[in-house]
Coordinates of C-alpha atoms and ligand atoms in Angstrom, one line a residue:
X1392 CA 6.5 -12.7 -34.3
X1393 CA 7.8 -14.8 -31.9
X1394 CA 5.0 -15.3 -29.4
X1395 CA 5.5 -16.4 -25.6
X1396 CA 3.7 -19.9 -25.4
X1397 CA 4.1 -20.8 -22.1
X1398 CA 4.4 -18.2 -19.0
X1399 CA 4.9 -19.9 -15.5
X1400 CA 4.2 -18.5 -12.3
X1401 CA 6.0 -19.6 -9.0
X1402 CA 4.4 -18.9 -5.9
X1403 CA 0.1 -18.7 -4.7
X1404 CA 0.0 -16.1 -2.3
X1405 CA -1.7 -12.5 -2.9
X1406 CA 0.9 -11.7 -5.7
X1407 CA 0.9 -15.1 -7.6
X1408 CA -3.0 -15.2 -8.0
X1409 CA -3.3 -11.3 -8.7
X1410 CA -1.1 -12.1 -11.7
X1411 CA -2.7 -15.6 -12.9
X1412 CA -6.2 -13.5 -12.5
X1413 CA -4.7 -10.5 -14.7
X1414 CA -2.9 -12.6 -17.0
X1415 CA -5.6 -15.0 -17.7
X1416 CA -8.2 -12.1 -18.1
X1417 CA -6.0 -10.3 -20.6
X1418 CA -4.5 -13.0 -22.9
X1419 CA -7.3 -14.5 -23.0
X1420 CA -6.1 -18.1 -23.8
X1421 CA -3.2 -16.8 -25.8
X1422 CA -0.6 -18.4 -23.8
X1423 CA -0.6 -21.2 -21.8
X1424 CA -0.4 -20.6 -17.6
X1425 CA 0.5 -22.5 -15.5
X1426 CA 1.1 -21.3 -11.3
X1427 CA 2.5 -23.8 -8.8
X1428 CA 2.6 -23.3 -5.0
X1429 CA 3.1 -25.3 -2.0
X1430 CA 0.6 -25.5 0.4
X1431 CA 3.3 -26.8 3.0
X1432 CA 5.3 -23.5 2.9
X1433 CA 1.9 -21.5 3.0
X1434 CA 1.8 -17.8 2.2
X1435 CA 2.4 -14.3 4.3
X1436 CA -1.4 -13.3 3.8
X1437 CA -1.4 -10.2 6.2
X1438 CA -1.6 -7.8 3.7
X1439 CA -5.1 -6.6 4.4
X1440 CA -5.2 -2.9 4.4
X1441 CA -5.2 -1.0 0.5
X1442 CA -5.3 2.1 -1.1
X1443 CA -7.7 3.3 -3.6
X1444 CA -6.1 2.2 -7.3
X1445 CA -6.9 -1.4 -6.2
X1446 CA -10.4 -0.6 -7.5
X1447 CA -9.1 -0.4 -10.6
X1448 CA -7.3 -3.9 -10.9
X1449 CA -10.8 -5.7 -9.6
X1450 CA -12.9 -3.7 -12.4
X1451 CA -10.4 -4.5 -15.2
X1452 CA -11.0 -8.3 -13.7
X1453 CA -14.5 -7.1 -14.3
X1454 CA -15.2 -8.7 -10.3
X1455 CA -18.7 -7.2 -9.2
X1456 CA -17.9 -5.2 -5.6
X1457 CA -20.0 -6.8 -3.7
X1458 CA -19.6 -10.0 -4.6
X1459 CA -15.9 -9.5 -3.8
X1460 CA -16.5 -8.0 -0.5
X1461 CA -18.8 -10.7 0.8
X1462 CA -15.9 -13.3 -0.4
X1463 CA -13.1 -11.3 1.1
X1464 CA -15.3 -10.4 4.4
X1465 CA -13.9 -7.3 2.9
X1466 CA -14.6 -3.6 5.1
X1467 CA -14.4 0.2 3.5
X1468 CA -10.9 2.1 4.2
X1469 CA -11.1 6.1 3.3
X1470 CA -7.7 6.5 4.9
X1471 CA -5.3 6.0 8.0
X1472 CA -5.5 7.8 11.6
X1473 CA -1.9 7.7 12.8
X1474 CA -1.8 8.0 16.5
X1475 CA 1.4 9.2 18.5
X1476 CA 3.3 9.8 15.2
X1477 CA 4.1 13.2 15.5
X1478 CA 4.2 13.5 19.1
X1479 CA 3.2 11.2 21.8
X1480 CA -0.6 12.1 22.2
X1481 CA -0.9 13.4 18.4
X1482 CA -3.6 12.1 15.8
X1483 CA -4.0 13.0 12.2
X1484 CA -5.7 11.6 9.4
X1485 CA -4.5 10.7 6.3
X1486 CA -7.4 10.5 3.9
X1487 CA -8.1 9.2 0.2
X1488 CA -9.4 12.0 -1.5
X1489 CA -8.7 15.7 -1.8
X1490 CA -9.0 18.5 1.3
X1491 CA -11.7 20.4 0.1
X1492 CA -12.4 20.8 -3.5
X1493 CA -9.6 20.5 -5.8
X1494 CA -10.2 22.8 -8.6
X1495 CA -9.4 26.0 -7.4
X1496 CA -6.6 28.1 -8.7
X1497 CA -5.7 28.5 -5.0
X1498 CA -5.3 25.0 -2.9
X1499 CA -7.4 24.7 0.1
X1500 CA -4.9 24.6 2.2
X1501 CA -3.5 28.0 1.6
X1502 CA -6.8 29.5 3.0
X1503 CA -6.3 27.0 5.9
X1504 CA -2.4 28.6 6.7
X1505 CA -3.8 31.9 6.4
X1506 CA -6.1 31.3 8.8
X1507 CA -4.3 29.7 11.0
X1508 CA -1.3 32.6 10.9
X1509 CA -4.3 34.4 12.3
X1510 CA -5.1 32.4 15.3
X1511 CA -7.4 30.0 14.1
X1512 CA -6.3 26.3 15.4
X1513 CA -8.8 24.1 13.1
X1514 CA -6.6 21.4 12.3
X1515 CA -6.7 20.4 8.2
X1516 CA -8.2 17.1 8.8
X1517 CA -11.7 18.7 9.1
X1518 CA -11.3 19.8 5.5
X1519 CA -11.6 16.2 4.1
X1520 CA -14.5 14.5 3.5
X1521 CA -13.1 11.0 4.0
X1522 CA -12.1 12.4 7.6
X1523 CA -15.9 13.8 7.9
X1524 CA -17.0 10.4 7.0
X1525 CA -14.3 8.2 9.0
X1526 CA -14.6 10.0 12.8
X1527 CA -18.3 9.9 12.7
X1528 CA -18.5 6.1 11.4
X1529 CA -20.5 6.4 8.3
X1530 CA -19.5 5.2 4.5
X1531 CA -21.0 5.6 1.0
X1532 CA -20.2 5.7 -2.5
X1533 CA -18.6 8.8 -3.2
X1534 CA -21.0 11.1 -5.5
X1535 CA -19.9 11.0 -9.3
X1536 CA -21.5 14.7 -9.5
X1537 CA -18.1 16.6 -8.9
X1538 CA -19.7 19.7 -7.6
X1539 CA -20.8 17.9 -4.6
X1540 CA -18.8 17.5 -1.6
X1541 CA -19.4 14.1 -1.6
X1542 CA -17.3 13.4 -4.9
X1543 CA -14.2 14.9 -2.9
X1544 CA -13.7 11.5 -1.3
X1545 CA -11.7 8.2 -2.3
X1546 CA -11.8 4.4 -1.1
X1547 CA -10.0 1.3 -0.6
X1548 CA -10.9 -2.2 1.4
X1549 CA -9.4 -4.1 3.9
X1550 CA -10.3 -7.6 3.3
X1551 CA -9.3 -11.1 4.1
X1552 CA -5.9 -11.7 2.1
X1553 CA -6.2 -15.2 2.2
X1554 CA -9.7 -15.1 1.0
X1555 CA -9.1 -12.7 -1.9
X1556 CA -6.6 -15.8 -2.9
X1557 CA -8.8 -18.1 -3.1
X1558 CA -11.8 -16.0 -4.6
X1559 CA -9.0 -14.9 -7.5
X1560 CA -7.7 -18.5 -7.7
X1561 CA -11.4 -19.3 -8.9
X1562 CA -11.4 -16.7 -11.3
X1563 CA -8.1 -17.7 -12.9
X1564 CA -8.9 -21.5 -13.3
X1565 CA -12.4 -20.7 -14.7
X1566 CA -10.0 -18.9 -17.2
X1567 CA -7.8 -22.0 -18.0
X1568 CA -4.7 -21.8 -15.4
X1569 CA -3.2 -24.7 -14.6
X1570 CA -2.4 -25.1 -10.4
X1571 CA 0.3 -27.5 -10.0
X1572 CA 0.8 -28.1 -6.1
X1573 CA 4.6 -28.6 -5.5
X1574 CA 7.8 -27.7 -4.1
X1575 CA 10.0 -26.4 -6.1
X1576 CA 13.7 -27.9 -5.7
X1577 CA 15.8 -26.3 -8.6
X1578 CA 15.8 -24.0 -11.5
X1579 CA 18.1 -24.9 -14.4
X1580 CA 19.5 -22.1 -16.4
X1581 CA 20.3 -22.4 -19.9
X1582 CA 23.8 -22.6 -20.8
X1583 CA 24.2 -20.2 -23.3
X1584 CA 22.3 -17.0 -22.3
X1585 CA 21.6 -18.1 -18.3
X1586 CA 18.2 -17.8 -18.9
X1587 CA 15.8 -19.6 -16.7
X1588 CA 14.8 -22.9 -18.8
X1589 CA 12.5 -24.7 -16.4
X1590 CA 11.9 -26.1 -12.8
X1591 CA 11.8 -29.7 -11.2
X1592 CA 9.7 -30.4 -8.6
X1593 CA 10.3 -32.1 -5.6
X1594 CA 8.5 -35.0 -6.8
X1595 CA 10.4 -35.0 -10.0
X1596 CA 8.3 -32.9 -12.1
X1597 CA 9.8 -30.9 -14.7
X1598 CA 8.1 -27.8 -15.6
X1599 CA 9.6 -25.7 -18.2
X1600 CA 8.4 -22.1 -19.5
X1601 CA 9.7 -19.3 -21.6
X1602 CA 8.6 -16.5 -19.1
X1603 CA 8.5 -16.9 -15.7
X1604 CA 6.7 -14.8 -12.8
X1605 CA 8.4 -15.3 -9.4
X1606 CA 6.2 -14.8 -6.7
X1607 CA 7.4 -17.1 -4.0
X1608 CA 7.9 -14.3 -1.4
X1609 CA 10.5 -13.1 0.8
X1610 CA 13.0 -16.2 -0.3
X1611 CA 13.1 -14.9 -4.2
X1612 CA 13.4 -18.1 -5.4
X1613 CA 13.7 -17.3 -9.0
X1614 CA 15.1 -13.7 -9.0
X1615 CA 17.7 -14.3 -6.5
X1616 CA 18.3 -17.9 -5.8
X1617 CA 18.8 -19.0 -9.3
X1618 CA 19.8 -15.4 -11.3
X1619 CA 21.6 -14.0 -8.5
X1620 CA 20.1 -10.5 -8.9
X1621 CA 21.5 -8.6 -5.6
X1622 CA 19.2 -6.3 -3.3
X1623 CA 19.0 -3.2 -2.3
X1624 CA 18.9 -2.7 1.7
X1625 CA 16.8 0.2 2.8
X1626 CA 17.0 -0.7 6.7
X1627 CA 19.0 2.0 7.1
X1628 CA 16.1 4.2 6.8
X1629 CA 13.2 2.6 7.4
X1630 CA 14.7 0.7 10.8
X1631 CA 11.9 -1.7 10.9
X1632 CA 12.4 -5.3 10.0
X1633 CA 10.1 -7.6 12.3
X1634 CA 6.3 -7.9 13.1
X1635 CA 3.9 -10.4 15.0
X1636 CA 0.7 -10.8 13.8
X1637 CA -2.4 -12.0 15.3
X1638 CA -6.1 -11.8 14.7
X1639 CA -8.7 -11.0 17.4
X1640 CA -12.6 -11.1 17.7
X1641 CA -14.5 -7.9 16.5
X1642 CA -14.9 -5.5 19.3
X1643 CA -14.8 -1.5 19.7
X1644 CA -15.4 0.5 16.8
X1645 CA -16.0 -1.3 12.9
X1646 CA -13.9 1.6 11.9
X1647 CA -14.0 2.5 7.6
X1648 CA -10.1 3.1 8.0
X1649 CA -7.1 1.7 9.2
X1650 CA -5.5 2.6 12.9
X1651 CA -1.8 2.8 13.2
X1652 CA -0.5 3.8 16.3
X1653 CA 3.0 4.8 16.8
X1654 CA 5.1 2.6 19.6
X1655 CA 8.4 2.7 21.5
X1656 CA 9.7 0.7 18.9
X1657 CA 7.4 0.6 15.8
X1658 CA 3.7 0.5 15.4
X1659 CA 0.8 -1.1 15.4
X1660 CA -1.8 -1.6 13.0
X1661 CA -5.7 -2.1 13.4
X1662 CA -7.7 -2.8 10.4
X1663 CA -11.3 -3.9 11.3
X1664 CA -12.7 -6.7 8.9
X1665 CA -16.3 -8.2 9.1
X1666 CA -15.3 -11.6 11.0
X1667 CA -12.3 -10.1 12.7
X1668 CA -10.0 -7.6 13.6
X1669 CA -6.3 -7.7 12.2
X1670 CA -3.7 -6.4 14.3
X1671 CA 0.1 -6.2 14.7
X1672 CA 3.2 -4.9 15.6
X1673 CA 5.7 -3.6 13.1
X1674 CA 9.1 -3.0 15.2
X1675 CA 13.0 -2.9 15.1
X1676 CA 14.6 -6.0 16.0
X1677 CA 17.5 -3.7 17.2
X1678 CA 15.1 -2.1 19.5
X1679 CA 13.0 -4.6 21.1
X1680 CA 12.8 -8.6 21.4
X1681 CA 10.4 -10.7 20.0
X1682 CA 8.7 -11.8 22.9
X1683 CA 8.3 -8.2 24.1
X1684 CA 6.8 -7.2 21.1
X1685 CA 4.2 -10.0 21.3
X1686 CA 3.5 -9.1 24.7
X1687 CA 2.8 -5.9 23.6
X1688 CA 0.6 -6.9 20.8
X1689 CA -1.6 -8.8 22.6
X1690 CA -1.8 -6.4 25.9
X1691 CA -3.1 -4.0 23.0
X1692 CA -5.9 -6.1 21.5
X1693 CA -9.5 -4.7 21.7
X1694 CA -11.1 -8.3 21.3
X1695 CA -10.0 -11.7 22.6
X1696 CA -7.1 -13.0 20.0
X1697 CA -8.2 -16.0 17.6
X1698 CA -5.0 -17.7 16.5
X1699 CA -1.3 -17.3 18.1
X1700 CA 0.9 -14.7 17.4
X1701 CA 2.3 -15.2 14.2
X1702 CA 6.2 -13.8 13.5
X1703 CA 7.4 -12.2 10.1
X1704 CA 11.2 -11.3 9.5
X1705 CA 11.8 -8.9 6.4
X1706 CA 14.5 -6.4 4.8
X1707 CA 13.1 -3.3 3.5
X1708 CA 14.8 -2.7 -0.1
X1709 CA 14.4 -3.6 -3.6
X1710 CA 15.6 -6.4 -5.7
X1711 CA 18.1 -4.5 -7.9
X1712 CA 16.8 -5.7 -11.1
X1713 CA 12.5 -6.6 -11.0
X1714 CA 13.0 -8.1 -14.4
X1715 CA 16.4 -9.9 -15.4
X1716 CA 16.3 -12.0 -18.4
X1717 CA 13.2 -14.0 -18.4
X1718 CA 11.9 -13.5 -15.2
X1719 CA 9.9 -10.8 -13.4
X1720 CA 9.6 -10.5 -9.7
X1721 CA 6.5 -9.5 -8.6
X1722 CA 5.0 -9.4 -4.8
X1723 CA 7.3 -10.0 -1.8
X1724 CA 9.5 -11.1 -4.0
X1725 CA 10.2 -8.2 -6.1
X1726 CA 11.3 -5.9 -3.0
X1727 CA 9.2 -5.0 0.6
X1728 CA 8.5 -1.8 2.4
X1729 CA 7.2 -2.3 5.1
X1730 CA 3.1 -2.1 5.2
X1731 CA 2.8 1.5 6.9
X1732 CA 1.1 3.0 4.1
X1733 CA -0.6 -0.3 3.1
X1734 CA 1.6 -0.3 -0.6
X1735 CA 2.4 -4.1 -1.1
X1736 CA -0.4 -4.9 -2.6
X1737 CA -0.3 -2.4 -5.0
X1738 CA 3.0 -2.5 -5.7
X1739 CA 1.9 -5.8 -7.2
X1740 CA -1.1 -4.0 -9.4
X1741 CA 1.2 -1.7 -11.0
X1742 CA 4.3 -4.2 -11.0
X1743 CA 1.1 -7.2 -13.3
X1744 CA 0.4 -3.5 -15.4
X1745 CA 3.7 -3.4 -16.5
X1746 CA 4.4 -6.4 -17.5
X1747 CA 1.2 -6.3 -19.7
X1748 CA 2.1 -2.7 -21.0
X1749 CA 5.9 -4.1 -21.8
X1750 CA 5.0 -7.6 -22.6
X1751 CA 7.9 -9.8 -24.0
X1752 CA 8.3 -11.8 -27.0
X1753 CA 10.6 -14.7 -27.1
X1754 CA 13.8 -13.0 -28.1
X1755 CA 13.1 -10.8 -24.5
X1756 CA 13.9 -7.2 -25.9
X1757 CA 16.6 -6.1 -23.7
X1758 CA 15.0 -3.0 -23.9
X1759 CA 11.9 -3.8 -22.6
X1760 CA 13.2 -4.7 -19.0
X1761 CA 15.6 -1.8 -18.7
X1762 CA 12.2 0.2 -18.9
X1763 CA 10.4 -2.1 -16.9
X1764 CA 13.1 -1.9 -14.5
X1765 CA 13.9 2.1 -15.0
X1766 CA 9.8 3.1 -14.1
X1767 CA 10.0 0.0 -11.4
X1768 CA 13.1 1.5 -9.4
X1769 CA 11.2 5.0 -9.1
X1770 CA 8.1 4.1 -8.2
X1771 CA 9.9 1.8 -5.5
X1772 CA 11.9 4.7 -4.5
X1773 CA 9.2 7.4 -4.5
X1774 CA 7.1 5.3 -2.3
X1775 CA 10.0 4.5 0.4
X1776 CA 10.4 8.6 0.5
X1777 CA 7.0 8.9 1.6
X1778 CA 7.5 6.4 4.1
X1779 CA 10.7 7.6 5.5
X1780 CA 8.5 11.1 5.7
X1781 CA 6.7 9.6 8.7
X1782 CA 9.7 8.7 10.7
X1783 CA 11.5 10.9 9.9
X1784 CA 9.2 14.1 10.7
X1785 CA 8.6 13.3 14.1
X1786 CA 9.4 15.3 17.4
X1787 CA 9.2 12.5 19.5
X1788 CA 12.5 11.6 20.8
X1789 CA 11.3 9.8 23.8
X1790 CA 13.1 6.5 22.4
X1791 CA 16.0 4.8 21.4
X1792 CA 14.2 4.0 17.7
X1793 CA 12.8 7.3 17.3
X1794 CA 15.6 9.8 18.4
X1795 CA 17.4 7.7 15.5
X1796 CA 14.6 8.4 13.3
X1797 CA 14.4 12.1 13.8
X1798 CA 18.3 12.7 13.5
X1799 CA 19.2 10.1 10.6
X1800 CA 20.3 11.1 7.0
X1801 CA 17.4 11.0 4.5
X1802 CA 17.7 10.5 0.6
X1803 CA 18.5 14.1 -1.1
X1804 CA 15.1 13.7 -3.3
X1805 CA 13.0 14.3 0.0
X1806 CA 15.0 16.5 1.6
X1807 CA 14.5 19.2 -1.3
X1808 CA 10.7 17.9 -1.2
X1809 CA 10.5 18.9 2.4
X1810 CA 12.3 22.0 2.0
X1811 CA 10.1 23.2 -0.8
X1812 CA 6.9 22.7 1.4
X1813 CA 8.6 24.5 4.4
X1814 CA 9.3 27.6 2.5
X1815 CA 6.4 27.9 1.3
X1816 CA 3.8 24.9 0.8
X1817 CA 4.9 24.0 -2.3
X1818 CA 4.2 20.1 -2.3
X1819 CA 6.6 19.0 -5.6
X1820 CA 6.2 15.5 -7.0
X1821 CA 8.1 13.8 -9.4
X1822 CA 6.1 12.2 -12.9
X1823 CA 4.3 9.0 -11.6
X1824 CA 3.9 9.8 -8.0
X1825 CA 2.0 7.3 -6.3
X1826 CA 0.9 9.3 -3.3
X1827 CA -0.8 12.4 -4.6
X1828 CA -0.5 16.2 -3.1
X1829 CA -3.0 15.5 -0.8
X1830 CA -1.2 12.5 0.7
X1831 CA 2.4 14.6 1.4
X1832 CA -0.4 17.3 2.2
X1833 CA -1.3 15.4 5.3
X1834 CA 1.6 13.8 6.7
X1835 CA 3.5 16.9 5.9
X1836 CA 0.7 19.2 8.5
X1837 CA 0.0 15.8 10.5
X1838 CA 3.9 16.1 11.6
X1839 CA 4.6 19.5 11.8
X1840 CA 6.3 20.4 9.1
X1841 CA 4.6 24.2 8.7
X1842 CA 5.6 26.1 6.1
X1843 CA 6.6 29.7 6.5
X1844 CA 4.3 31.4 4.6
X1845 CA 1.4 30.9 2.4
X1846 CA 0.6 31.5 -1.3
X1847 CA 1.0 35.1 -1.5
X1848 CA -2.7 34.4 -4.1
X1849 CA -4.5 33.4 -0.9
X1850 CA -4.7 37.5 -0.1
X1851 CA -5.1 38.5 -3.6
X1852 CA -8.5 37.3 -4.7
X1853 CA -10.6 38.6 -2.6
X1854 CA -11.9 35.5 -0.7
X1855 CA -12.9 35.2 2.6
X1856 CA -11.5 32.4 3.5
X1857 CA -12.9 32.0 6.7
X1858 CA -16.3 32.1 5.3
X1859 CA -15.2 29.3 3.0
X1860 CA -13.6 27.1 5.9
X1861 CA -16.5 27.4 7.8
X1862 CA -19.1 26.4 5.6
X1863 CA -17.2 23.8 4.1
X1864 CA -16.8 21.9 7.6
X1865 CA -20.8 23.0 8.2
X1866 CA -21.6 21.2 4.5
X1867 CA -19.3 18.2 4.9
X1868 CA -20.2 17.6 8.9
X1869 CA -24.3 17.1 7.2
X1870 CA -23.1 15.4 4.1
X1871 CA -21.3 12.9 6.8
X1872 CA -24.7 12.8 9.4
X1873 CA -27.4 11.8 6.7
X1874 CA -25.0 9.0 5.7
X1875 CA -25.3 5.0 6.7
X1876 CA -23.2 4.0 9.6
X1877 CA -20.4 2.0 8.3
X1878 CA -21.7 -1.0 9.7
X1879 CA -25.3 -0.5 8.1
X1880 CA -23.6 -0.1 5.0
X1881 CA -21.3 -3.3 5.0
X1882 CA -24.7 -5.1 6.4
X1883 CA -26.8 -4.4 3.3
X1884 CA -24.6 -4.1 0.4
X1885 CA -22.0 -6.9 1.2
X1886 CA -22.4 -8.7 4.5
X1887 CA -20.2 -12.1 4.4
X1888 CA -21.6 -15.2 5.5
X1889 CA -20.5 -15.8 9.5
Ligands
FAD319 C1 3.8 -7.7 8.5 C2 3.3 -7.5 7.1 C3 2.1 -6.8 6.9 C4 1.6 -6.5 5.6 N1 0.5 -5.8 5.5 C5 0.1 -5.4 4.2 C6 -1.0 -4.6 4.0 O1 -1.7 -4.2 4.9 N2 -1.3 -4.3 2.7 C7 -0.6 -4.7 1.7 O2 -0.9 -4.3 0.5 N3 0.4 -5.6 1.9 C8 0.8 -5.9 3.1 N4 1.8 -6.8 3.3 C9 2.4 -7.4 2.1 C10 1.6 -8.5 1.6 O3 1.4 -9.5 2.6 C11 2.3 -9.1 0.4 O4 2.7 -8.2 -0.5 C12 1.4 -10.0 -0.3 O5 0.8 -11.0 0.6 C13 2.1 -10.8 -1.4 O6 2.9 -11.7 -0.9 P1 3.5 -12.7 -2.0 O7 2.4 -13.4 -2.7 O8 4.5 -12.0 -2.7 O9 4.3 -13.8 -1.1 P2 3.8 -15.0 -0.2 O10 2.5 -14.7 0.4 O11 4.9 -15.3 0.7 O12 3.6 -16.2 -1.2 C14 4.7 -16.9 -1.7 C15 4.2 -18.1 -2.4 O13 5.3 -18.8 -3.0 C16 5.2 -20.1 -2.7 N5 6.6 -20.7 -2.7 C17 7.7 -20.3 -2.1 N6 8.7 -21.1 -2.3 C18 8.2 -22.1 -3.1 C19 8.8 -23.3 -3.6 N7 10.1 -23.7 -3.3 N8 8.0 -24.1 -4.3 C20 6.7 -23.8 -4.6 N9 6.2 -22.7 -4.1 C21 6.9 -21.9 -3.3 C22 4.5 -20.2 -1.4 O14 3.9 -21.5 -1.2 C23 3.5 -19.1 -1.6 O15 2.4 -19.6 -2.3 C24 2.3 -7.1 4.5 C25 3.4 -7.8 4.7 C26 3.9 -8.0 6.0 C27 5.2 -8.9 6.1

């Protein structure tokens, strides 16, 4: 066979070191990698908040939890509180984990709409353990016994992005890759086949490859400047294409989740970290200006801010091809939607899985990147549904940004997923869904989509249901209260160094 010898990544932000760290852990010396970055163009590094599969890609780097943490200044996230989403004065929760527990014939939730059809106004959130956990403070490993309502629970981090560079940059030269510090000035294609051949450096360095990982961000440099790939502009439905950034000192609560609060023309995100608070605004350049939203930003701090505002431009959408010919996009380069549901980062994970799952040889299968590309496109698409869910199901009309939200055209493949839970709480999900039922489950309820009836089971079994509500709120309300606060927690199992 035909082995790839030499695989170059371009590009040292979260996505270029994610896949040095899981290419050097899983070829183990088999090819030679080398990842060049520029320190003058510098990286995005806000993506801070994550969801719980990034557990996964740190124990396949075998990193130890704590360790990573304290090098991260890394927090506990067991979901999102979304604030003025529905309607102006709304909250609901979206948790990691199931409502309840999820090995019933009937769901949970069914019980819940029955009740509710009979007057009672509990809302679902106090059927989830994360949520349990997350309004009263407190964190801890979820159980591993599963008949324990402490198992019914998932987790994620928020952590220092530019740290958890750094701590995998580490990693991956302990494992032999090569960091070349450079700009990159032009990519030659070969004549024949246009594939990319290699890369000179502004200083004159030639670097050449036979597989090359573009992860230089926003600009593409690789998938669009020198293969001309084409994207695929989502703005349309996801109006947001701006956000200011700024750090602030720690103040208010060290929350285990992430905040995002719904604005006239975006939102705003809170994610608590040990030495710091991230915050920004997310908003519609067609709806506000730049210096308004910074105004905004910082009016809305809880802590005095640390650095100045920082400004991001983006267009939500895909490249149209991930892979084409030798390269692979991965990271901001690959595509961006924006960070409402915290998926960039594991957009990467899966995006580094691939690629080892489908791994190339010389002579580039063709085949290999139409499936690469074919699973890529879906999971992209899936996820930007599930977005537009939470703009889209709103009743706020109040402004300019959201009246277009609630009224625009949506993709077919959620409008039949939104009809199907209106008639009757059926939550359908294609093969591969990212967010689980209990993810639709809550922004469905948290916006007020309410299906019309219930499943017709829920009055066939012979449960009292609102026996079992109430004693699952009684059991998860004490599991909650003998936990450590959050802030205990963080302190004794992985407080950073200040
Ligand atoms: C407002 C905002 C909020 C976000 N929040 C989250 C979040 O909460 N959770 C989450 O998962 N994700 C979030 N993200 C996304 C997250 O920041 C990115 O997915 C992640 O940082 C990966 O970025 P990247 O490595 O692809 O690109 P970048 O960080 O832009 O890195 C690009 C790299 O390419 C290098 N480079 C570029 N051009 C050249 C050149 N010519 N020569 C040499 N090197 C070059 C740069 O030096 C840099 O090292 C957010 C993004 C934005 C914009």
């Amino acid at each position: 066979m035909d082995h790839i010898r030499k695989i170059v990544i371009v590009g040292g932000g979260s996505a270029g070191w994610m896949t040095a760290a899981a290419l050097s852990n899983a070829l183990r010396g088999g090819a030679e990698l080398t990842l060049v970055e520029s320190e003058e163009i510098g990286v995005v590094g806000v993506g801070e908040a994550t969801i719980p599969p990034i557990k996964i890609f740190n124990q396949t780097l075998g990193l130890d939890e704590a360790e990573f943490m304290k090098a991260t200044q890394g927090s506990f996230k067991l979901g999102i509180e979304f604030v003025n989403w529905g309607a102006s004065g709304h909250r609901y929760f979206h948790p990691f984990g199931d409502f309840g527990a999820n090995f019933d014939a009937v769901q949970l939730y069914h019980y819940w709409l029955k009740e509710r059809a009979a007057g009672d106004q509990t809302p679902l959130d106090d059927y989830s353990m994360a949520w349990a956990m997350a309004k009263a403070g407190k964190f801890s490993h979820p159980a591993t016994d599963r008949r324990m309502v402490q198992s019914t629970f998932d987790y994620a981090y928020h952590f220092d992005a530019i740290l958890y560079g750094r701590f995998l940059r580490a990693y991956s030269e302990v494992r032999g890759v090569k960091r070349v510090e450079g700009k990159v000035a032009d990519v030659a294609l070969r004549g024949d086949d246009g594939f990319i051949d290699h890369l000179t450096l502004e200083s004159g360095e030639q670097i050449s490859g036979d597989l090359f990982v573009d992860c230089t961000g926003f600009r593409g440099l690789l998938i669009e400047g020198a293969l001309k790939t084409g994207y695929m502009d989502w703005t349309h439905w996801l109006p947001c294409d701006r956000a200011v950034a700024v750090p602030c000192k720690s103040a208010g609560e060290f929350t285990p989740y992430t905040r995002s609060t719904a604005l006239d023309a975006g939102w705003q995100w809170r994610i608590p970290l040990q030495h710091r608070t991230g915050n920004g605004y997310v908003y519609s350049s067609q709806y506000l200006s730049d210096d308004e939203a910074a105004s905004t930003l910082l009016a809305g701090l809880d802590g005095e801010p640390l650095a100045d505002v920082r400004p991001l431009r983006f267009t939500t959408g895909r490249r149209k091809k991930f892979w084409n010919k030798n390269c692979v996009a991965i990271g901001l380069a690959a595509g961006f939607m924006e960070p409402l549901e915290s998926t960039s980062l594991h957009l990467v994970q899966t995006g580094i899985t691939r690629l080892l799952a489908l791994f190339p040889t010389r002579d580039f299968d063709p085949m290999a990147e139409e499936e690469y590309n074919r699973i890529t496109a879906g999971e992209y698409e899936r996820t930007r549904d599930f977005l537009i869910l939470h703009y889209h199901a709103t009743k706020r009309q109040d402004t300019p940004l959201w009246a277009y939200c609630a009224n625009m055209e949506i993709p077919d493949s959620l409008t039949y997923k939104m009809e199907q839970f209106r008639r009757a709480g059926r939550i359908v999900a294609h093969e591969l869904e990212l967010f689980r039922n209990p993810s639709w489950l809550a922004v469905y309820i948290g916006q007020f989509i309410m299906p019309e009836r219930y499943d017709p089971m829920a009055d066939m079994r012979g449960v009292d249901g609102a026996k079992m509500l109430s004693g699952l709120r009684r059991v998860m309300s004490e599991a909650a209260g003998a936990m450590p606060s959050h802030k205990d927690f963080v302190k004794h199992y992985c407080p950073a160094a200040q």
